[in-house]
Amino acid sequence: MTFKYSYNSPVGKWLGFVAAVWVQAISGNNYTFSNYSDALKSLMALTQLQLNNLSVAKDVGKAFGILAGLASDRLSTPVILLIGSIEGFIGYGVQWLVVSGTIKPLPYWVMCIFLCMGGNSTTWMNTAILVTCIRNFRKNRGPVTGILKGYVGLSTAIFTDICSALFASDPSTFLLLLAVVPFAVCLSAIVFLREIPPSSTPAEEKEEVKYFGVINVIAVIIAVYLLVFDVSGTHGKVFSQIFAAILLILLASPLFIPVHLMVKNFIRSNSENFDVEGNENEIVEPLLVKKEVVVVKEENAAEMERRVPEIGEDHTIFEAIRTLDFWILFVSFLCGVGTGLAVMNNLGQMGLALGYTDVSIFVSLTSIWGFFGRILSGSVSEYFIKKAAMPRPIWNAASQIVMAVGYILMAIAMPGSLYVGSIVVGICYGVRLAVTVPTASELFGLKYYGLIYNVLILNLPLGSFLFSGLLAGLLYDAEATKTAGGGNTCVGAHCYRLVFIVMSIACIVGFGLDILLTIRTKNLYAKIYASRKTKKSTTAVLS
């Protein structure tokens, strides 16, 4: 007897999740601007304010993620992935042509358009991945989000370290990788990623948790591997090539899970003697539905449509934005990701201001520790919901206060403070993303989640504009001296001191908002906890 593979089988679901992991591992290109920003600044003779506004342009691309959110309810996952991959190929491809000298520098406004396209491409990828995977594994939203967002965080380090290992951190080659690699990976993911019915039994849920644990372990190994490479100094050509080869093997290793399931199902199908076709056609739903139930449903339908949904039920975007909880989450998210993006976009200039010649180490540190923040907060927040009904927003509050301390350390500019700051910002930014994504789905439901998610991440371009484009750009230029080529430069701890102080105040405001949301959602998470506990008790009695 042969084993029949189906997209709707557990094998198909896990093949899709592994493909999603790969897409996320290459879709963090929006955080890599510092790796080639100095080349753009020199080539186009830009001031820091102009350069920061270029970085804002790439983040403004995320504002058009609303289009991806609208499309998520109308187009299939493969189509959404295809749109994102083509847009990224064009956006980063043109930047590569400019930085490599293949074409002359384009007008400033034209460059803004192509950076915007590059930034927008990731919204299509992330929407396709997050919406599909959260629906496929809706009873494990925390681990799913933590893993997927964790790999987004690692993607910056993956790109940076591979380019550093094989191409000596050449900015033009780096941009070429950003254009070609995501395009190729998305094309492969199109084949496997589909929306599949979620687990329906406790045994399936338990199996999911086990496999998520395996992927978590693999991800941590990759992060530690990247971290060791970063802190171990310079490496020879052969060593670097070996490093890159092992990294690719590690990235491919989650394939073990669907392969294991495929082999297990194949063995079972050959060892058990039953009629497969009969089982496939077996109807598990009742053939008849009581007429009274139908009548009740029909009578309540109109009332349900008129009733304003409660927190925890499915909201349209218009219903969500009428709630106070949405705006508390929105503004607190702005305080966290907006300030974090300001650091990521300016790491290159921050390092140069403090006398570092190679700033790629700070980009990698932010990426790797951002991964730890994402992957741990997703699993930990899920664990405490199941065990103690602890509201998920409390973890956002904790990250905000730690982030504020990190900015104060960076303002003091003690020796090594940029290393510490990069790690702290990475962790807290990661927590912020990994916790907010499932929180939004728990507060406002999954039915219209694609659009709600993309409205929330309007904070990325808004925060980039406020904290990076305006705050960091204007204050840096006020401290900088003009250069002969038309740009400017600033050297010393004073260049960004006031920027860090203002951002620490913003994080304290975000902390207060997260505490307020924790209080307001306490009853919701108590209901989630009670529902899961009741289901678990019922299952135990039946078994």
PDB file of C-alpha atoms in Angstrom, residues 291-304:
ATOM      1  CA  LYS A 291     -35.039  22.303  12.946  1.00  0.00           C
ATOM      2  CA  GLU A 292     -35.334  24.246  16.205  1.00  0.00           C
ATOM      3  CA  VAL A 293     -31.583  24.985  16.175  1.00  0.00           C
ATOM      4  CA  VAL A 294     -31.814  26.304  12.616  1.00  0.00           C
ATOM      5  CA  VAL A 295     -34.740  28.544  13.544  1.00  0.00           C
ATOM      6  CA  VAL A 296     -32.894  29.934  16.571  1.00  0.00           C
ATOM      7  CA  LYS A 297     -29.834  30.636  14.453  1.00  0.00           C
ATOM      8  CA  GLU A 298     -31.913  32.429  11.844  1.00  0.00           C
ATOM      9  CA  GLU A 299     -33.652  34.546  14.487  1.00  0.00           C
ATOM     10  CA  ASN A 300     -30.375  35.516  16.124  1.00  0.00           C
ATOM     11  CA  ALA A 301     -28.516  36.259  12.887  1.00  0.00           C
ATOM     12  CA  ALA A 302     -29.878  39.770  12.440  1.00  0.00           C
ATOM     13  CA  GLU A 303     -29.331  40.587  16.117  1.00  0.00           C
ATOM     14  CA  MET A 304     -25.725  39.331  15.968  1.00  0.00           C
TER      15      MET A 304
END
